[in-house]
Amino acid sequence: MNKRGHVLNAVLLSIGLGYVLDPSGDLSTFATMAEVFLPVVLGALFPDVDTAFGKHRKTLHNLPVLLIFLVHPVYHGGNLQWVWLGVLTHYLLDIVGSKRGIALFYPISSTEYGLPTGVTTDSERAQAVTVVITVLELAGVAALVHVLPAYLPPELTELLANAFGAVA
């Protein structure tokens, strides 16, 4: 995907997260959208910083970088907990929505992984693919937040609530 696709994904994801995390539809829903918006957009754009240095779709498009963004809020708190979601959705767009894929295991391996569902970044279908992937991402988050906890032990439900519920 290109930067436009990643920004579109992040904006739609932030709006959707507002409703998933706070489905009331009142002012608190919009407050939730506002709180997740900036960190998700920053996370969605961060991996492409590697276009300025290193190797694009390798240096900042891998699982060790995602792990850093997952662990950071555990030690430092704040709403940076949402940056990892932006990074993850960037990876998903590049794996599922782009023909090229990304090097998930870089620097151990430079092999780029992608699915055959992708389109070229300049394709006229790129925007539609981005919207479809975003809808699927939101469905996954909604299932994690609203459906899955009913089937999990209380300890895991609490872990999910801490991961996704701090904004709501």
Short mmCIF file of C-alpha atoms in Angstrom, two decimals:
data_model
loop_
_atom_site.label_atom_id
_atom_site.label_comp_id
_atom_site.label_asym_id
_atom_site.label_seq_id
_atom_site.Cartn_x
_atom_site.Cartn_y
_atom_site.Cartn_z
CA MET A 1 0.00 0.00 0.00
CA ASN A 2 0.99 3.61 -0.38
CA LYS A 3 0.88 6.34 2.29
CA ARG A 4 -2.60 7.40 1.19
CA GLY A 5 -3.88 3.87 1.76
CA HIS A 6 -2.26 3.65 5.19
CA VAL A 7 -3.75 7.01 6.25
CA LEU A 8 -7.19 6.00 4.94
CA ASN A 9 -6.96 2.75 6.88
CA ALA A 10 -5.89 4.54 10.08
CA VAL A 11 -8.65 7.16 9.87
CA LEU A 12 -11.39 4.58 9.18
CA LEU A 13 -9.95 2.32 11.87
CA SER A 14 -10.00 5.15 14.44
CA ILE A 15 -13.64 5.94 13.66
CA GLY A 16 -14.56 2.27 13.85
CA LEU A 17 -12.62 1.77 17.08
CA GLY A 18 -14.60 4.61 18.62
CA TYR A 19 -17.79 2.66 18.03
CA VAL A 20 -16.33 -0.76 18.90
CA LEU A 21 -14.91 0.43 22.22
CA ASP A 22 -17.77 2.79 23.09
CA PRO A 23 -20.88 1.89 21.04
CA SER A 24 -23.12 4.43 22.80
CA GLY A 25 -22.88 6.83 19.84
CA ASP A 26 -22.82 9.88 22.08
CA LEU A 27 -20.04 12.32 22.94
CA SER A 28 -17.98 9.65 24.71
CA THR A 29 -17.78 7.67 21.44
CA PHE A 30 -16.31 10.70 19.70
CA ALA A 31 -13.93 11.26 22.61
CA THR A 32 -12.73 7.66 22.16
CA MET A 33 -12.20 8.28 18.44
CA ALA A 34 -10.18 11.39 19.22
CA GLU A 35 -8.04 9.57 21.77
CA VAL A 36 -7.10 6.68 19.48
CA PHE A 37 -6.81 8.74 16.28
CA LEU A 38 -3.31 10.21 16.60
CA PRO A 39 -1.55 7.11 17.96
CA VAL A 40 -3.16 4.84 15.34
CA VAL A 41 -2.26 7.21 12.48
CA LEU A 42 1.31 7.59 13.77
CA GLY A 43 1.63 3.82 14.05
CA ALA A 44 0.20 3.33 10.56
CA LEU A 45 2.77 5.70 9.06
CA PHE A 46 5.81 4.75 11.14
CA PRO A 47 6.93 1.61 9.22
CA ASP A 48 7.39 3.66 6.03
CA VAL A 49 10.08 5.74 7.74
CA ASP A 50 12.35 3.03 6.37
CA THR A 51 11.97 4.61 2.90
CA ALA A 52 14.39 7.29 4.14
CA PHE A 53 16.98 4.83 5.46
CA GLY A 54 17.59 1.12 5.45
CA LYS A 55 15.63 -1.21 3.20
CA HIS A 56 11.96 -0.45 2.58
CA ARG A 57 9.56 -3.19 3.68
CA LYS A 58 12.37 -4.79 5.65
CA THR A 59 14.02 -2.47 8.21
CA LEU A 60 10.79 -1.38 9.97
CA HIS A 61 8.36 -3.92 8.53
CA ASN A 62 9.11 -6.94 10.73
CA LEU A 63 7.99 -8.76 13.85
CA PRO A 64 10.80 -7.46 16.14
CA VAL A 65 9.67 -3.85 15.45
CA LEU A 66 6.04 -4.79 16.16
CA LEU A 67 7.12 -6.44 19.41
CA ILE A 68 8.82 -3.21 20.52
CA PHE A 69 5.56 -1.31 19.95
CA LEU A 70 3.57 -3.97 21.80
CA VAL A 71 5.88 -3.94 24.84
CA HIS A 72 6.51 -0.18 25.07
CA PRO A 73 3.12 0.77 26.64
CA VAL A 74 3.50 -1.96 29.26
CA TYR A 75 6.49 -0.11 30.66
CA HIS A 76 5.62 3.48 29.80
CA GLY A 77 1.79 3.66 29.74
CA GLY A 78 -0.24 6.41 28.11
CA ASN A 79 -2.24 6.09 24.97
CA LEU A 80 0.80 4.90 23.06
CA GLN A 81 -0.88 1.54 23.52
CA TRP A 82 -2.69 2.33 20.26
CA VAL A 83 0.47 2.90 18.20
CA TRP A 84 1.03 -0.87 17.97
CA LEU A 85 -2.39 -1.25 16.37
CA GLY A 86 -1.45 1.27 13.68
CA VAL A 87 1.81 -0.60 13.04
CA LEU A 88 -0.02 -3.94 12.91
CA THR A 89 -2.60 -2.63 10.45
CA HIS A 90 0.21 -1.23 8.30
CA TYR A 91 1.72 -4.71 8.17
CA LEU A 92 -1.65 -6.29 7.36
CA LEU A 93 -2.24 -3.86 4.51
CA ASP A 94 1.20 -4.59 3.07
CA ILE A 95 0.80 -8.37 3.43
CA VAL A 96 -2.83 -8.75 2.33
CA GLY A 97 -3.36 -5.67 0.18
CA SER A 98 -0.05 -5.34 -1.65
CA LYS A 99 1.50 -7.69 -4.18
CA ARG A 100 4.98 -7.32 -2.74
CA GLY A 101 4.48 -8.24 0.93
CA ILE A 102 6.96 -7.54 3.77
CA ALA A 103 10.01 -9.20 5.33
CA LEU A 104 8.43 -10.31 8.62
CA PHE A 105 11.56 -12.04 9.91
CA TYR A 106 14.11 -9.41 8.90
CA PRO A 107 17.06 -9.22 9.73
CA ILE A 108 17.18 -13.02 10.01
CA SER A 109 15.57 -13.45 6.59
CA SER A 110 14.95 -10.99 3.76
CA THR A 111 12.15 -13.12 2.30
CA GLU A 112 9.04 -11.01 1.77
CA TYR A 113 5.70 -12.56 2.69
CA GLY A 114 2.43 -11.56 1.11
CA LEU A 115 -0.89 -13.04 0.05
CA PRO A 116 -2.10 -13.39 -3.53
CA THR A 117 -4.97 -10.99 -2.69
CA GLY A 118 -2.77 -7.94 -3.10
CA VAL A 119 -2.76 -5.28 -5.78
CA THR A 120 -0.02 -2.93 -6.90
CA THR A 121 0.21 0.30 -4.91
CA ASP A 122 -0.82 2.37 -7.94
CA SER A 123 -3.78 0.13 -8.84
CA GLU A 124 -7.21 1.72 -9.23
CA ARG A 125 -8.45 -1.00 -6.86
CA ALA A 126 -5.97 -0.19 -4.08
CA GLN A 127 -8.40 2.09 -2.23
CA ALA A 128 -11.22 -0.49 -2.36
CA VAL A 129 -8.85 -3.19 -1.09
CA THR A 130 -7.83 -0.88 1.77
CA VAL A 131 -11.47 -0.33 2.80
CA VAL A 132 -12.24 -4.08 2.69
CA ILE A 133 -9.18 -4.91 4.82
CA THR A 134 -10.12 -2.15 7.30
CA VAL A 135 -13.64 -3.56 7.68
CA LEU A 136 -12.17 -7.02 8.34
CA GLU A 137 -9.74 -5.55 10.90
CA LEU A 138 -12.60 -3.84 12.72
CA ALA A 139 -14.60 -7.07 12.70
CA GLY A 140 -11.61 -8.80 14.31
CA VAL A 141 -11.25 -6.14 17.00
CA ALA A 142 -15.02 -6.23 17.68
CA ALA A 143 -14.83 -10.01 18.10
CA LEU A 144 -11.87 -9.67 20.49
CA VAL A 145 -13.64 -7.02 22.56
CA HIS A 146 -17.27 -8.17 22.54
CA VAL A 147 -17.47 -11.88 21.63
CA LEU A 148 -14.30 -13.66 22.69
CA PRO A 149 -14.36 -12.64 26.40
CA ALA A 150 -17.48 -14.77 26.95
CA TYR A 151 -15.42 -17.86 26.06
CA LEU A 152 -12.23 -17.04 27.96
CA PRO A 153 -11.14 -17.59 31.54
CA PRO A 154 -11.50 -14.44 33.71
CA GLU A 155 -7.73 -13.83 33.75
CA LEU A 156 -7.56 -13.59 29.95
CA THR A 157 -10.70 -11.45 29.87
CA GLU A 158 -9.02 -9.01 32.24
CA LEU A 159 -5.91 -8.98 30.05
CA LEU A 160 -8.06 -8.14 27.01
CA ALA A 161 -9.88 -5.42 28.96
CA ASN A 162 -6.53 -3.86 29.87
CA ALA A 163 -5.30 -4.05 26.29
CA PHE A 164 -8.42 -2.65 24.60
CA GLY A 165 -10.52 -1.08 27.30
CA ALA A 166 -8.33 1.66 28.69
CA VAL A 167 -9.83 4.27 26.37
CA ALA A 168 -13.51 3.45 26.73
#
